[in-house]
XYZ file of N, CA and C in Angstrom:
390
model
N 0.936 -1.104 0.125
C -0.216 -0.010 -0.198
C 1.209 0.995 0.027
N 0.381 2.377 -0.964
C 0.997 3.490 -0.531
C 0.341 4.660 -0.020
N 1.073 5.796 0.331
C 0.314 6.797 1.268
C 0.795 7.655 0.202
N -0.062 9.167 0.391
C 0.606 10.225 -0.094
C 1.759 10.497 0.756
N 2.924 11.583 -0.102
C 3.771 11.891 0.626
C 3.543 12.595 2.117
N 2.542 13.705 2.181
C 2.359 14.484 3.217
C 1.732 14.009 3.990
N 0.963 12.860 4.133
C 0.516 11.971 5.061
C 1.980 11.380 5.625
N 2.928 10.922 5.299
C 3.741 10.538 5.178
C 4.354 11.072 6.680
N 4.888 12.259 5.616
C 5.409 13.731 6.528
C 4.485 14.267 7.615
N 3.306 14.383 7.856
C 2.765 13.983 9.000
C 2.495 13.472 9.624
N 3.013 11.829 9.636
C 2.720 11.065 10.671
C 4.324 10.802 11.644
N 5.050 11.305 10.654
C 6.584 11.684 10.913
C 6.864 12.644 11.900
N 6.253 13.641 11.819
C 6.195 14.515 12.358
C 5.711 14.431 14.415
N 4.155 13.710 13.955
C 3.771 13.187 14.769
C 4.627 12.643 15.724
N 4.992 11.224 15.098
C 6.051 10.109 16.071
C 7.315 11.017 16.185
N 7.618 12.417 15.989
C 8.913 12.594 16.600
C 8.405 13.790 17.776
N 6.900 14.417 17.853
C 6.532 15.408 18.620
C 6.163 13.935 20.227
N 5.687 12.677 20.338
C 5.586 12.170 21.158
C 7.014 11.488 21.611
N 8.141 11.221 20.602
C 9.153 10.631 21.206
C 10.004 12.377 22.027
N 9.485 12.973 21.735
C 9.953 14.329 22.615
C 9.174 14.014 23.678
N 7.736 13.922 23.906
C 7.481 13.765 25.038
C 7.601 12.607 26.487
N 7.937 11.079 25.312
C 7.746 10.387 25.592
C 9.249 9.502 25.649
N 10.134 8.910 26.614
C 11.088 8.172 26.488
C 10.924 7.164 25.868
N 10.474 6.813 25.425
C 9.472 5.085 25.222
C 10.123 5.170 23.459
N 10.535 6.358 22.728
C 10.945 6.118 21.265
C 12.359 6.802 21.221
N 13.634 5.982 21.003
C 14.634 6.598 20.686
C 15.000 7.496 19.255
N 15.971 7.766 19.356
C 16.123 8.418 17.578
C 16.553 7.033 16.473
N 16.806 5.796 17.163
C 16.998 5.275 16.129
C 15.923 4.349 15.469
N 14.708 3.992 16.471
C 13.359 3.985 16.027
C 12.494 5.193 15.078
N 13.519 6.219 15.656
C 12.072 7.247 14.337
C 13.544 7.531 12.674
N 14.351 6.819 13.257
C 15.639 6.379 11.900
C 14.650 5.090 11.072
N 14.410 4.223 11.567
C 13.648 3.231 11.282
C 12.114 3.299 10.848
N 11.423 3.657 11.602
C 10.213 4.684 10.964
C 10.160 5.485 9.741
N 11.152 6.362 9.292
C 11.613 7.063 8.539
C 11.771 6.154 7.457
N 12.243 5.454 7.467
C 13.334 4.622 6.090
C 11.738 3.428 5.749
N 10.872 3.513 7.019
C 9.860 2.285 6.682
C 8.740 2.915 5.520
N 8.682 4.068 6.299
C 7.259 5.266 5.794
C 8.170 5.623 4.265
N 9.478 6.109 3.935
C 10.306 6.438 2.542
C 9.884 4.942 1.954
N 9.783 3.886 2.186
C 9.868 2.680 1.255
C 8.199 2.511 0.928
N 7.226 2.856 2.007
C 6.284 2.371 1.788
C 5.321 3.997 0.410
N 6.021 5.316 0.683
C 5.865 5.903 -0.191
C 5.827 5.955 -1.298
N 7.259 5.452 -1.502
C 8.096 5.222 -3.178
C 7.045 4.716 -4.172
N 6.121 4.805 -5.056
C 5.972 4.011 -5.764
C 6.757 3.360 -6.714
N 8.254 3.659 -7.321
C 9.213 3.830 -8.437
C 9.756 2.400 -8.316
N 10.137 1.667 -8.655
C 10.279 0.398 -8.427
C 11.953 0.129 -9.547
N 13.226 0.517 -9.489
C 13.932 0.272 -10.147
C 14.347 -1.425 -10.649
N 14.809 -1.371 -11.778
C 14.853 -3.066 -12.171
C 16.330 -3.178 -12.539
N 16.298 -4.282 -12.102
C 17.832 -4.919 -12.739
C 18.911 -4.735 -11.888
N 19.810 -3.084 -11.926
C 20.959 -3.421 -11.419
C 20.658 -2.111 -11.420
N 19.486 -1.274 -11.520
C 19.618 0.753 -10.833
C 18.934 0.308 -9.763
N 19.349 1.363 -9.392
C 18.840 1.985 -8.015
C 18.314 3.477 -8.362
N 17.390 3.964 -7.243
C 16.806 5.393 -7.389
C 17.497 6.031 -5.928
N 17.954 7.078 -6.641
C 18.787 8.181 -5.464
C 18.035 9.367 -4.951
N 17.877 9.709 -4.065
C 17.248 11.723 -3.509
C 18.476 12.093 -3.820
N 19.264 12.879 -4.585
C 20.205 14.359 -3.969
C 20.037 15.008 -3.113
N 21.172 15.034 -2.446
C 21.725 15.609 -1.377
C 20.971 16.950 -1.430
N 20.417 18.061 -0.680
C 20.495 19.394 -0.726
C 21.552 20.262 -1.650
N 21.153 21.162 -2.127
C 22.481 22.030 -2.662
C 22.589 23.043 -1.679
N 23.964 23.247 -1.671
C 24.472 24.356 -0.280
C 23.700 25.883 -1.169
N 23.129 26.756 -0.314
C 22.754 27.956 -0.608
C 23.661 28.871 -0.370
N 24.784 28.875 0.466
C 25.690 29.798 0.841
C 26.872 29.066 0.779
N 27.973 29.857 0.934
C 29.470 29.376 1.016
C 29.734 29.553 2.902
N 30.434 28.851 3.198
C 31.250 29.557 4.464
C 31.518 30.484 4.078
N 31.817 31.712 3.780
C 31.273 32.956 4.224
C 30.404 33.594 3.819
N 29.371 33.323 3.779
C 28.228 33.677 4.139
C 27.388 34.692 2.634
N 28.512 34.027 1.328
C 27.769 34.394 0.076
C 26.938 33.647 -0.122
N 25.520 33.824 -0.891
C 24.807 33.418 -1.074
C 24.991 33.085 -2.437
N 24.608 31.757 -3.070
C 24.847 30.906 -4.242
C 23.449 31.161 -5.282
N 24.043 31.893 -6.823
C 22.673 31.632 -7.035
C 21.903 30.726 -8.219
N 21.306 30.136 -8.411
C 20.639 29.442 -9.021
C 21.842 28.844 -10.203
N 21.821 29.777 -10.849
C 22.631 29.622 -12.198
C 24.145 29.030 -11.804
N 24.794 28.744 -10.486
C 25.857 28.613 -10.311
C 26.531 27.336 -9.201
N 25.412 27.028 -8.994
C 24.842 25.726 -8.421
C 25.420 24.901 -8.859
N 26.592 24.098 -7.876
C 26.688 22.402 -8.994
C 26.164 21.882 -8.561
N 25.671 20.528 -9.046
C 25.021 19.638 -8.825
C 25.605 18.524 -7.902
N 24.797 17.919 -6.764
C 25.505 17.456 -6.287
C 25.711 16.233 -6.354
N 26.797 15.696 -5.670
C 27.643 14.294 -5.986
C 26.990 12.893 -4.806
N 26.318 13.559 -4.212
C 25.953 12.330 -3.037
C 24.801 12.450 -2.857
N 23.724 11.454 -2.011
C 22.434 11.263 -2.171
C 22.225 9.816 -1.386
N 21.099 9.950 -1.105
C 20.062 8.798 -0.109
C 20.177 7.790 -1.697
N 19.841 6.330 -1.277
C 19.500 5.556 -1.908
C 18.103 5.104 -1.556
N 17.195 5.010 -2.028
C 15.676 4.756 -1.668
C 15.199 3.532 -2.273
N 15.361 3.527 -3.663
C 14.784 1.916 -3.658
C 16.528 1.283 -4.799
N 15.943 -0.039 -4.751
C 17.440 -0.575 -5.350
C 16.203 -1.886 -5.841
N 17.051 -1.806 -7.376
C 16.772 -3.017 -8.079
C 17.096 -4.802 -7.420
N 16.393 -5.345 -8.137
C 16.752 -7.283 -7.967
C 18.641 -7.415 -8.329
N 18.949 -6.843 -9.364
C 20.105 -7.284 -9.873
C 20.115 -7.627 -10.927
N 21.639 -8.694 -11.488
C 21.529 -9.093 -12.917
C 22.058 -10.271 -12.055
N 21.840 -11.563 -13.117
C 22.622 -12.746 -13.005
C 24.228 -12.726 -13.080
N 25.029 -11.559 -13.339
C 26.078 -11.091 -13.771
C 26.775 -10.348 -12.228
N 25.674 -9.785 -11.780
C 26.399 -8.145 -10.505
C 25.297 -9.094 -9.837
N 25.461 -8.991 -8.482
C 24.491 -8.941 -7.534
C 24.758 -7.281 -6.852
N 23.266 -6.877 -6.216
C 23.135 -5.735 -6.356
C 23.489 -5.518 -4.405
N 24.218 -4.763 -3.902
C 25.266 -4.443 -2.912
C 24.173 -3.333 -2.347
N 24.087 -2.090 -3.081
C 23.453 -1.033 -2.240
C 21.848 -1.903 -1.411
N 21.554 -0.983 -0.502
C 20.252 -1.519 0.042
C 19.498 -0.036 0.108
N 18.559 0.032 0.655
C 17.766 1.788 0.549
C 18.038 2.371 2.088
N 18.551 3.489 1.834
C 18.968 3.768 3.323
C 20.481 4.246 3.094
N 21.536 3.559 2.199
C 22.604 3.862 1.925
C 22.862 5.235 1.341
N 24.412 6.312 2.004
C 24.270 7.667 1.796
C 25.515 7.288 0.546
N 25.070 7.648 -0.722
C 26.192 7.575 -1.762
C 26.634 8.232 -2.420
N 28.291 8.277 -3.007
C 28.442 9.091 -3.896
C 28.644 8.582 -5.433
N 28.257 9.356 -6.381
C 28.031 9.222 -7.698
C 29.054 10.104 -8.328
N 28.803 10.044 -9.936
C 29.738 10.785 -10.499
C 28.824 11.776 -11.058
N 29.254 13.117 -11.431
C 28.581 14.093 -11.754
C 27.576 13.872 -13.428
N 28.149 13.203 -13.871
C 27.408 13.135 -15.140
C 26.512 11.643 -14.769
N 26.362 10.922 -13.659
C 25.442 9.864 -13.656
C 24.657 9.547 -13.480
N 24.056 9.092 -14.335
C 21.756 8.248 -14.059
C 21.367 9.602 -15.164
N 20.005 9.142 -14.636
C 18.625 9.739 -15.455
C 17.852 10.112 -14.821
N 17.669 12.190 -14.467
C 17.450 13.089 -13.674
C 15.153 12.546 -13.914
N 14.939 12.338 -12.677
C 13.654 12.177 -12.811
C 12.809 12.761 -11.991
N 11.441 13.423 -12.038
C 10.555 13.847 -11.012
C 9.327 13.338 -11.311
N 9.228 13.035 -9.613
C 8.022 12.053 -8.761
C 7.210 12.799 -8.058
N 5.992 13.090 -7.787
C 5.503 13.937 -6.427
C 6.246 15.531 -6.177
N 6.578 15.831 -7.354
C 7.622 17.297 -6.737
C 8.731 16.909 -6.187
N 9.370 15.578 -6.224
C 10.554 16.030 -6.010
C 11.841 15.054 -6.678
N 12.576 15.465 -6.937
C 13.776 15.640 -8.010
C 14.323 14.062 -7.426
N 14.378 12.691 -7.731
C 15.501 12.154 -7.894
C 16.267 11.338 -9.064
N 17.607 10.654 -9.091
C 18.018 10.166 -10.067
C 17.808 8.586 -10.644
N 17.598 8.142 -11.630
C 18.202 6.896 -11.877
C 19.148 6.074 -12.482
N 20.329 5.300 -11.572
C 21.021 5.322 -12.390
C 21.480 3.272 -12.449
N 22.553 3.235 -12.954
C 23.212 1.904 -12.650
C 24.419 1.549 -11.417
N 23.950 0.505 -10.896
C 24.698 0.376 -9.853
C 26.560 0.859 -9.948
N 26.777 0.751 -11.008
C 27.760 0.487 -11.198
C 28.728 2.214 -11.510
N 27.207 3.001 -11.583
C 27.560 4.488 -11.611
C 27.891 4.551 -10.207
N 27.482 4.446 -9.001
C 27.364 4.615 -7.941
C 29.191 4.549 -7.458
N 29.898 5.769 -7.038
C 31.517 5.298 -6.659
C 32.344 5.077 -5.389
N 31.048 5.160 -4.382
C 31.163 4.580 -2.925
C 30.025 5.176 -2.303
N 29.912 4.122 -0.850
C 28.953 4.708 0.300
C 29.658 5.368 0.793
N 28.972 5.958 2.060
C 29.545 6.970 3.321
C 29.043 6.082 4.439
């Protein structure tokens, strides 16, 4: 079953609020719940040796406080794996959902789903996990 993104984020914010009021939730529990919600709301399933990545947010300011215009921003080179394919008979899938990865500047195909930008790329285009 898939849920609208806004409902999933509302649920997560309620759980975070509960965790501040009650000590029964730990940060690890919230990370697990967030991961499960991301899996539930994602309807894109990569095929074979492909992975779906949510790019990290781009920097708005430099360390010294200079605001970077959109035209001068560089494409982020890291992101979070959201979904993975099943692999191929020649290459088993090493990455898993939740991994933070580094990838090449021109790797993958940009797609937009429910107002959010993602990249679909082959597992071999991923340079490293962090």
